[in-house]
Amino acid sequence: MKAQRIFFSILVIFLSQLCFAQKVETKNLKNGDLIFVEAEQENLSGAINRVTQRDKKNSFDHIGLLEVEHDSIFVLHASSKNGSIRQNLKDFYDSQKNNQNNLVVYRLKKEYQKAIPLAIKTAKNMLGKPYNWSYILNENTYYCSDFIERAFRKSQIFTLEPMTFINPATGEIDNFWKDFYNKQGLEVPEGKLGCNPNGLAASEKLTKIGFLTPLN
């Protein structure tokens, strides 16, 4: 019996990993899906991930909300280059994908999907705002996870949490963030409310669907 339990446990782990590794084709994307971009190791992307990563399996630095309209798919997101925009999925893919990262699709669990229509409407009303480079919440600029949290805020899908900029390896404020805020003439907003892609991905209200297949 003990051997059977061990075998069953190994099988469950294997099947769950296989499920998480599955590919998602565009035809299987749904309105309201969330698309996460895996983090790079250096620069701003690496700095974000260093202080926000929840586990070794998931490391994200960007997020967008999918809107499926007839035969077209758009990504509603706060872009560091263009502010809050509605972008064709292919253009989004080309701007975010490189040889080292993946784009990963998450979906709201069935009981929360009623929040999607209002979230998309809210997100579209936020388009045109500049990117928030301070990551301090305000009503005039948005950063990527802030944009998504606000889109779903009335349905209370995600929760704002105290932000941290502490490097787990040193136990101190990460040097990148010290320099980042010093150049803006600001103090590091340690402890202020905010959100990040890794935190949103860890929500129990989401299910990980798989990796988005290459778009040609």
PDB file of C-alpha atoms in Angstrom:
ATOM      1  CA  MET A   1       0.000   0.000   0.000  1.00  0.00           C
ATOM      2  CA  LYS A   2       2.826   2.388   0.882  1.00  0.00           C
ATOM      3  CA  ALA A   3       4.486   1.791  -2.473  1.00  0.00           C
ATOM      4  CA  GLN A   4       1.186   2.419  -4.243  1.00  0.00           C
ATOM      5  CA  ARG A   5       0.731   5.738  -2.407  1.00  0.00           C
ATOM      6  CA  ILE A   6       4.239   6.833  -3.355  1.00  0.00           C
ATOM      7  CA  PHE A   7       3.625   5.889  -6.984  1.00  0.00           C
ATOM      8  CA  PHE A   8       0.302   7.752  -6.981  1.00  0.00           C
ATOM      9  CA  SER A   9       1.940  10.877  -5.507  1.00  0.00           C
ATOM     10  CA  ILE A  10       4.679  10.830  -8.138  1.00  0.00           C
ATOM     11  CA  LEU A  11       2.075  10.379 -10.877  1.00  0.00           C
ATOM     12  CA  VAL A  12       0.046  13.349  -9.622  1.00  0.00           C
ATOM     13  CA  ILE A  13       3.146  15.566  -9.561  1.00  0.00           C
ATOM     14  CA  PHE A  14       4.124  14.441 -13.058  1.00  0.00           C
ATOM     15  CA  LEU A  15       0.657  15.071 -14.479  1.00  0.00           C
ATOM     16  CA  SER A  16       0.410  18.493 -12.848  1.00  0.00           C
ATOM     17  CA  GLN A  17       3.787  19.507 -14.292  1.00  0.00           C
ATOM     18  CA  LEU A  18       2.739  18.189 -17.689  1.00  0.00           C
ATOM     19  CA  CYS A  19      -0.443  20.223 -17.487  1.00  0.00           C
ATOM     20  CA  PHE A  20       1.429  23.406 -16.586  1.00  0.00           C
ATOM     21  CA  ALA A  21       3.812  22.884 -19.482  1.00  0.00           C
ATOM     22  CA  GLN A  22       1.062  22.661 -22.099  1.00  0.00           C
ATOM     23  CA  LYS A  23       0.944  25.048 -25.016  1.00  0.00           C
ATOM     24  CA  VAL A  24      -1.972  27.396 -25.604  1.00  0.00           C
ATOM     25  CA  GLU A  25      -2.953  28.263 -29.171  1.00  0.00           C
ATOM     26  CA  THR A  26      -4.643  31.558 -29.965  1.00  0.00           C
ATOM     27  CA  LYS A  27      -7.875  29.760 -30.896  1.00  0.00           C
ATOM     28  CA  ASN A  28      -8.124  28.585 -27.277  1.00  0.00           C
ATOM     29  CA  LEU A  29      -7.697  32.022 -25.713  1.00  0.00           C
ATOM     30  CA  LYS A  30     -10.764  33.482 -24.024  1.00  0.00           C
ATOM     31  CA  ASN A  31     -12.061  36.942 -23.313  1.00  0.00           C
ATOM     32  CA  GLY A  32     -10.662  38.071 -19.971  1.00  0.00           C
ATOM     33  CA  ASP A  33      -7.616  35.790 -19.943  1.00  0.00           C
ATOM     34  CA  LEU A  34      -4.528  37.301 -18.353  1.00  0.00           C
ATOM     35  CA  ILE A  35      -1.200  37.082 -20.125  1.00  0.00           C
ATOM     36  CA  PHE A  36       1.969  37.231 -18.033  1.00  0.00           C
ATOM     37  CA  VAL A  37       5.458  37.881 -19.416  1.00  0.00           C
ATOM     38  CA  GLU A  38       8.331  35.971 -17.833  1.00  0.00           C
ATOM     39  CA  ALA A  39      10.986  38.187 -16.304  1.00  0.00           C
ATOM     40  CA  GLU A  40      14.479  38.679 -17.637  1.00  0.00           C
ATOM     41  CA  GLN A  41      17.437  38.426 -15.284  1.00  0.00           C
ATOM     42  CA  GLU A  42      18.910  41.899 -15.645  1.00  0.00           C
ATOM     43  CA  ASN A  43      18.027  45.597 -15.600  1.00  0.00           C
ATOM     44  CA  LEU A  44      14.549  46.758 -14.505  1.00  0.00           C
ATOM     45  CA  SER A  45      12.964  43.388 -15.248  1.00  0.00           C
ATOM     46  CA  GLY A  46      15.454  41.547 -13.073  1.00  0.00           C
ATOM     47  CA  ALA A  47      15.150  44.140 -10.305  1.00  0.00           C
ATOM     48  CA  ILE A  48      11.365  43.784 -10.224  1.00  0.00           C
ATOM     49  CA  ASN A  49      11.594  40.021 -10.068  1.00  0.00           C
ATOM     50  CA  ARG A  50      14.316  39.966  -7.390  1.00  0.00           C
ATOM     51  CA  VAL A  51      12.110  41.677  -4.844  1.00  0.00           C
ATOM     52  CA  THR A  52       8.698  40.248  -5.841  1.00  0.00           C
ATOM     53  CA  GLN A  53       9.215  36.616  -6.907  1.00  0.00           C
ATOM     54  CA  ARG A  54       6.997  34.269  -4.852  1.00  0.00           C
ATOM     55  CA  ASP A  55       8.442  30.935  -6.009  1.00  0.00           C
ATOM     56  CA  LYS A  56      11.054  29.596  -8.402  1.00  0.00           C
ATOM     57  CA  LYS A  57       8.469  28.273 -10.866  1.00  0.00           C
ATOM     58  CA  ASN A  58       6.994  31.683 -11.659  1.00  0.00           C
ATOM     59  CA  SER A  59       8.873  34.905 -12.339  1.00  0.00           C
ATOM     60  CA  PHE A  60       6.965  37.639 -14.162  1.00  0.00           C
ATOM     61  CA  ASP A  61       7.566  41.312 -14.854  1.00  0.00           C
ATOM     62  CA  HIS A  62       4.568  42.279 -17.012  1.00  0.00           C
ATOM     63  CA  ILE A  63       0.869  41.496 -17.387  1.00  0.00           C
ATOM     64  CA  GLY A  64      -1.977  42.273 -19.781  1.00  0.00           C
ATOM     65  CA  LEU A  65      -5.707  41.589 -20.087  1.00  0.00           C
ATOM     66  CA  LEU A  66      -7.046  39.894 -23.219  1.00  0.00           C
ATOM     67  CA  GLU A  67     -10.078  41.195 -25.092  1.00  0.00           C
ATOM     68  CA  VAL A  68     -11.450  38.834 -27.738  1.00  0.00           C
ATOM     69  CA  GLU A  69     -13.506  40.740 -30.279  1.00  0.00           C
ATOM     70  CA  HIS A  70     -14.920  38.702 -33.165  1.00  0.00           C
ATOM     71  CA  ASP A  71     -11.842  37.213 -34.883  1.00  0.00           C
ATOM     72  CA  SER A  72      -9.356  39.626 -33.301  1.00  0.00           C
ATOM     73  CA  ILE A  73      -7.531  39.494 -29.973  1.00  0.00           C
ATOM     74  CA  PHE A  74      -6.237  42.581 -28.196  1.00  0.00           C
ATOM     75  CA  VAL A  75      -4.146  43.101 -25.073  1.00  0.00           C
ATOM     76  CA  LEU A  76      -5.136  45.877 -22.689  1.00  0.00           C
ATOM     77  CA  HIS A  77      -2.081  46.835 -20.672  1.00  0.00           C
ATOM     78  CA  ALA A  78       0.112  49.586 -19.261  1.00  0.00           C
ATOM     79  CA  SER A  79       3.219  49.654 -21.439  1.00  0.00           C
ATOM     80  CA  SER A  80       6.421  51.251 -20.181  1.00  0.00           C
ATOM     81  CA  LYS A  81       7.006  52.595 -23.707  1.00  0.00           C
ATOM     82  CA  ASN A  82       3.524  53.711 -24.703  1.00  0.00           C
ATOM     83  CA  GLY A  83       1.451  54.062 -21.537  1.00  0.00           C
ATOM     84  CA  SER A  84      -1.945  52.386 -21.190  1.00  0.00           C
ATOM     85  CA  ILE A  85      -2.851  50.955 -24.592  1.00  0.00           C
ATOM     86  CA  ARG A  86      -5.013  48.443 -26.449  1.00  0.00           C
ATOM     87  CA  GLN A  87      -2.606  46.442 -28.605  1.00  0.00           C
ATOM     88  CA  ASN A  88      -3.069  43.694 -31.173  1.00  0.00           C
ATOM     89  CA  LEU A  89      -1.946  40.362 -29.670  1.00  0.00           C
ATOM     90  CA  LYS A  90       0.623  39.769 -32.422  1.00  0.00           C
ATOM     91  CA  ASP A  91       2.233  43.157 -31.815  1.00  0.00           C
ATOM     92  CA  PHE A  92       2.208  42.514 -28.071  1.00  0.00           C
ATOM     93  CA  TYR A  93       3.824  39.108 -28.583  1.00  0.00           C
ATOM     94  CA  ASP A  94       6.547  40.544 -30.832  1.00  0.00           C
ATOM     95  CA  SER A  95       7.335  43.301 -28.337  1.00  0.00           C
ATOM     96  CA  GLN A  96       7.510  41.003 -25.305  1.00  0.00           C
ATOM     97  CA  LYS A  97       8.884  37.664 -26.507  1.00  0.00           C
ATOM     98  CA  ASN A  98      12.577  36.894 -26.734  1.00  0.00           C
ATOM     99  CA  ASN A  99      14.700  33.750 -26.688  1.00  0.00           C
ATOM    100  CA  GLN A 100      14.815  33.573 -22.893  1.00  0.00           C
ATOM    101  CA  ASN A 101      11.235  34.217 -21.806  1.00  0.00           C
ATOM    102  CA  ASN A 102       7.732  32.877 -22.324  1.00  0.00           C
ATOM    103  CA  LEU A 103       4.268  34.394 -22.339  1.00  0.00           C
ATOM    104  CA  VAL A 104       2.048  32.513 -19.914  1.00  0.00           C
ATOM    105  CA  VAL A 105      -1.757  32.476 -19.929  1.00  0.00           C
ATOM    106  CA  TYR A 106      -3.821  32.476 -16.740  1.00  0.00           C
ATOM    107  CA  ARG A 107      -7.615  32.347 -16.500  1.00  0.00           C
ATOM    108  CA  LEU A 108     -10.066  33.383 -13.805  1.00  0.00           C
ATOM    109  CA  LYS A 109     -11.732  30.418 -12.168  1.00  0.00           C
ATOM    110  CA  LYS A 110     -15.321  29.870 -13.251  1.00  0.00           C
ATOM    111  CA  GLU A 111     -16.898  31.475 -10.199  1.00  0.00           C
ATOM    112  CA  TYR A 112     -15.038  34.746 -10.844  1.00  0.00           C
ATOM    113  CA  GLN A 113     -15.494  35.068 -14.612  1.00  0.00           C
ATOM    114  CA  LYS A 114     -18.583  37.237 -14.159  1.00  0.00           C
ATOM    115  CA  ALA A 115     -16.118  40.022 -13.323  1.00  0.00           C
ATOM    116  CA  ILE A 116     -14.633  40.036 -16.832  1.00  0.00           C
ATOM    117  CA  PRO A 117     -17.078  42.310 -18.752  1.00  0.00           C
ATOM    118  CA  LEU A 118     -16.785  45.117 -16.193  1.00  0.00           C
ATOM    119  CA  ALA A 119     -13.009  44.665 -15.983  1.00  0.00           C
ATOM    120  CA  ILE A 120     -12.603  45.078 -19.747  1.00  0.00           C
ATOM    121  CA  LYS A 121     -14.902  48.103 -19.766  1.00  0.00           C
ATOM    122  CA  THR A 122     -12.938  49.656 -16.897  1.00  0.00           C
ATOM    123  CA  ALA A 123      -9.603  48.912 -18.569  1.00  0.00           C
ATOM    124  CA  LYS A 124     -10.716  50.557 -21.819  1.00  0.00           C
ATOM    125  CA  ASN A 125     -11.729  53.659 -19.868  1.00  0.00           C
ATOM    126  CA  MET A 126      -8.171  53.874 -18.499  1.00  0.00           C
ATOM    127  CA  LEU A 127      -6.479  53.858 -21.914  1.00  0.00           C
ATOM    128  CA  GLY A 128      -4.323  56.807 -22.843  1.00  0.00           C
ATOM    129  CA  LYS A 129      -2.761  57.402 -19.406  1.00  0.00           C
ATOM    130  CA  PRO A 130       1.055  57.599 -19.131  1.00  0.00           C
ATOM    131  CA  TYR A 131       3.139  54.889 -17.501  1.00  0.00           C
ATOM    132  CA  ASN A 132       3.755  55.257 -13.759  1.00  0.00           C
ATOM    133  CA  TRP A 133       7.528  55.187 -13.303  1.00  0.00           C
ATOM    134  CA  SER A 134       7.374  55.838  -9.569  1.00  0.00           C
ATOM    135  CA  TYR A 135       5.182  52.769  -8.877  1.00  0.00           C
ATOM    136  CA  ILE A 136       3.469  54.912  -6.249  1.00  0.00           C
ATOM    137  CA  LEU A 137      -0.287  54.679  -6.779  1.00  0.00           C
ATOM    138  CA  ASN A 138      -2.006  57.751  -8.207  1.00  0.00           C
ATOM    139  CA  GLU A 139      -4.959  58.524 -10.465  1.00  0.00           C
ATOM    140  CA  ASN A 140      -3.010  59.978 -13.395  1.00  0.00           C
ATOM    141  CA  THR A 141      -0.552  57.238 -14.339  1.00  0.00           C
ATOM    142  CA  TYR A 142      -0.570  53.425 -14.202  1.00  0.00           C
ATOM    143  CA  TYR A 143       1.962  50.609 -14.150  1.00  0.00           C
ATOM    144  CA  CYS A 144       1.151  47.160 -15.521  1.00  0.00           C
ATOM    145  CA  SER A 145      -0.140  45.264 -12.487  1.00  0.00           C
ATOM    146  CA  ASP A 146      -1.746  48.454 -11.141  1.00  0.00           C
ATOM    147  CA  PHE A 147      -3.689  48.722 -14.419  1.00  0.00           C
ATOM    148  CA  ILE A 148      -4.977  45.144 -14.056  1.00  0.00           C
ATOM    149  CA  GLU A 149      -5.793  45.439 -10.348  1.00  0.00           C
ATOM    150  CA  ARG A 150      -7.831  48.593 -11.052  1.00  0.00           C
ATOM    151  CA  ALA A 151      -9.654  46.894 -13.917  1.00  0.00           C
ATOM    152  CA  PHE A 152     -10.907  44.200 -11.529  1.00  0.00           C
ATOM    153  CA  ARG A 153     -11.104  46.369  -8.396  1.00  0.00           C
ATOM    154  CA  LYS A 154     -14.904  46.704  -8.195  1.00  0.00           C
ATOM    155  CA  SER A 155     -15.163  42.917  -8.248  1.00  0.00           C
ATOM    156  CA  GLN A 156     -12.398  42.606  -5.623  1.00  0.00           C
ATOM    157  CA  ILE A 157     -10.457  40.034  -7.600  1.00  0.00           C
ATOM    158  CA  PHE A 158      -7.000  41.185  -6.494  1.00  0.00           C
ATOM    159  CA  THR A 159      -5.699  42.786  -3.312  1.00  0.00           C
ATOM    160  CA  LEU A 160      -3.255  45.626  -2.816  1.00  0.00           C
ATOM    161  CA  GLU A 161      -0.385  44.731  -0.511  1.00  0.00           C
ATOM    162  CA  PRO A 162       2.540  46.608   1.092  1.00  0.00           C
ATOM    163  CA  MET A 163       5.301  46.827  -1.501  1.00  0.00           C
ATOM    164  CA  THR A 164       8.825  45.699  -0.742  1.00  0.00           C
ATOM    165  CA  PHE A 165      12.076  46.578  -2.455  1.00  0.00           C
ATOM    166  CA  ILE A 166      14.254  44.460  -0.187  1.00  0.00           C
ATOM    167  CA  ASN A 167      16.630  42.015  -1.837  1.00  0.00           C
ATOM    168  CA  PRO A 168      16.061  38.630  -0.111  1.00  0.00           C
ATOM    169  CA  ALA A 169      19.744  37.775  -0.566  1.00  0.00           C
ATOM    170  CA  THR A 170      20.936  40.756   1.482  1.00  0.00           C
ATOM    171  CA  GLY A 171      17.942  41.670   3.632  1.00  0.00           C
ATOM    172  CA  GLU A 172      18.397  45.299   2.571  1.00  0.00           C
ATOM    173  CA  ILE A 173      16.884  47.634  -0.023  1.00  0.00           C
ATOM    174  CA  ASP A 174      18.095  46.438  -3.429  1.00  0.00           C
ATOM    175  CA  ASN A 175      20.818  48.710  -4.837  1.00  0.00           C
ATOM    176  CA  PHE A 176      19.010  49.017  -8.160  1.00  0.00           C
ATOM    177  CA  TRP A 177      15.979  50.505  -6.421  1.00  0.00           C
ATOM    178  CA  LYS A 178      18.095  52.860  -4.314  1.00  0.00           C
ATOM    179  CA  ASP A 179      19.565  54.334  -7.502  1.00  0.00           C
ATOM    180  CA  PHE A 180      16.222  54.191  -9.332  1.00  0.00           C
ATOM    181  CA  TYR A 181      14.420  56.354  -6.787  1.00  0.00           C
ATOM    182  CA  ASN A 182      17.392  58.570  -6.048  1.00  0.00           C
ATOM    183  CA  LYS A 183      17.385  59.671  -9.712  1.00  0.00           C
ATOM    184  CA  GLN A 184      13.712  60.629  -9.333  1.00  0.00           C
ATOM    185  CA  GLY A 185      14.370  62.530  -6.120  1.00  0.00           C
ATOM    186  CA  LEU A 186      12.124  60.129  -4.207  1.00  0.00           C
ATOM    187  CA  GLU A 187      12.483  57.854  -1.231  1.00  0.00           C
ATOM    188  CA  VAL A 188      12.076  54.142  -1.879  1.00  0.00           C
ATOM    189  CA  PRO A 189       8.326  53.551  -1.212  1.00  0.00           C
ATOM    190  CA  GLU A 190       8.951  50.539   1.003  1.00  0.00           C
ATOM    191  CA  GLY A 191       5.712  49.446   2.665  1.00  0.00           C
ATOM    192  CA  LYS A 192       3.373  51.581   0.546  1.00  0.00           C
ATOM    193  CA  LEU A 193       0.388  49.792  -0.980  1.00  0.00           C
ATOM    194  CA  GLY A 194       0.799  48.418  -4.485  1.00  0.00           C
ATOM    195  CA  CYS A 195       0.900  45.223  -6.524  1.00  0.00           C
ATOM    196  CA  ASN A 196       3.155  43.324  -8.910  1.00  0.00           C
ATOM    197  CA  PRO A 197       2.800  40.622 -11.592  1.00  0.00           C
ATOM    198  CA  ASN A 198       4.140  37.853  -9.360  1.00  0.00           C
ATOM    199  CA  GLY A 199       1.648  38.728  -6.650  1.00  0.00           C
ATOM    200  CA  LEU A 200      -1.269  38.733  -9.089  1.00  0.00           C
ATOM    201  CA  ALA A 201      -0.175  35.409 -10.593  1.00  0.00           C
ATOM    202  CA  ALA A 202      -0.198  33.873  -7.110  1.00  0.00           C
ATOM    203  CA  SER A 203      -3.909  34.646  -6.649  1.00  0.00           C
ATOM    204  CA  GLU A 204      -6.025  31.613  -5.781  1.00  0.00           C
ATOM    205  CA  LYS A 205      -8.706  33.037  -8.073  1.00  0.00           C
ATOM    206  CA  LEU A 206      -6.609  32.223 -11.151  1.00  0.00           C
ATOM    207  CA  THR A 207      -5.748  28.995 -12.958  1.00  0.00           C
ATOM    208  CA  LYS A 208      -2.546  28.635 -14.954  1.00  0.00           C
ATOM    209  CA  ILE A 209      -3.468  27.511 -18.479  1.00  0.00           C
ATOM    210  CA  GLY A 210      -0.086  27.236 -20.213  1.00  0.00           C
ATOM    211  CA  PHE A 211       2.477  28.850 -22.490  1.00  0.00           C
ATOM    212  CA  LEU A 212       1.262  30.860 -25.471  1.00  0.00           C
ATOM    213  CA  THR A 213       2.430  29.268 -28.722  1.00  0.00           C
ATOM    214  CA  PRO A 214       4.538  31.347 -31.141  1.00  0.00           C
ATOM    215  CA  LEU A 215       2.562  33.749 -33.299  1.00  0.00           C
ATOM    216  CA  ASN A 216       3.598  33.960 -36.937  1.00  0.00           C
TER     217      ASN A 216
END
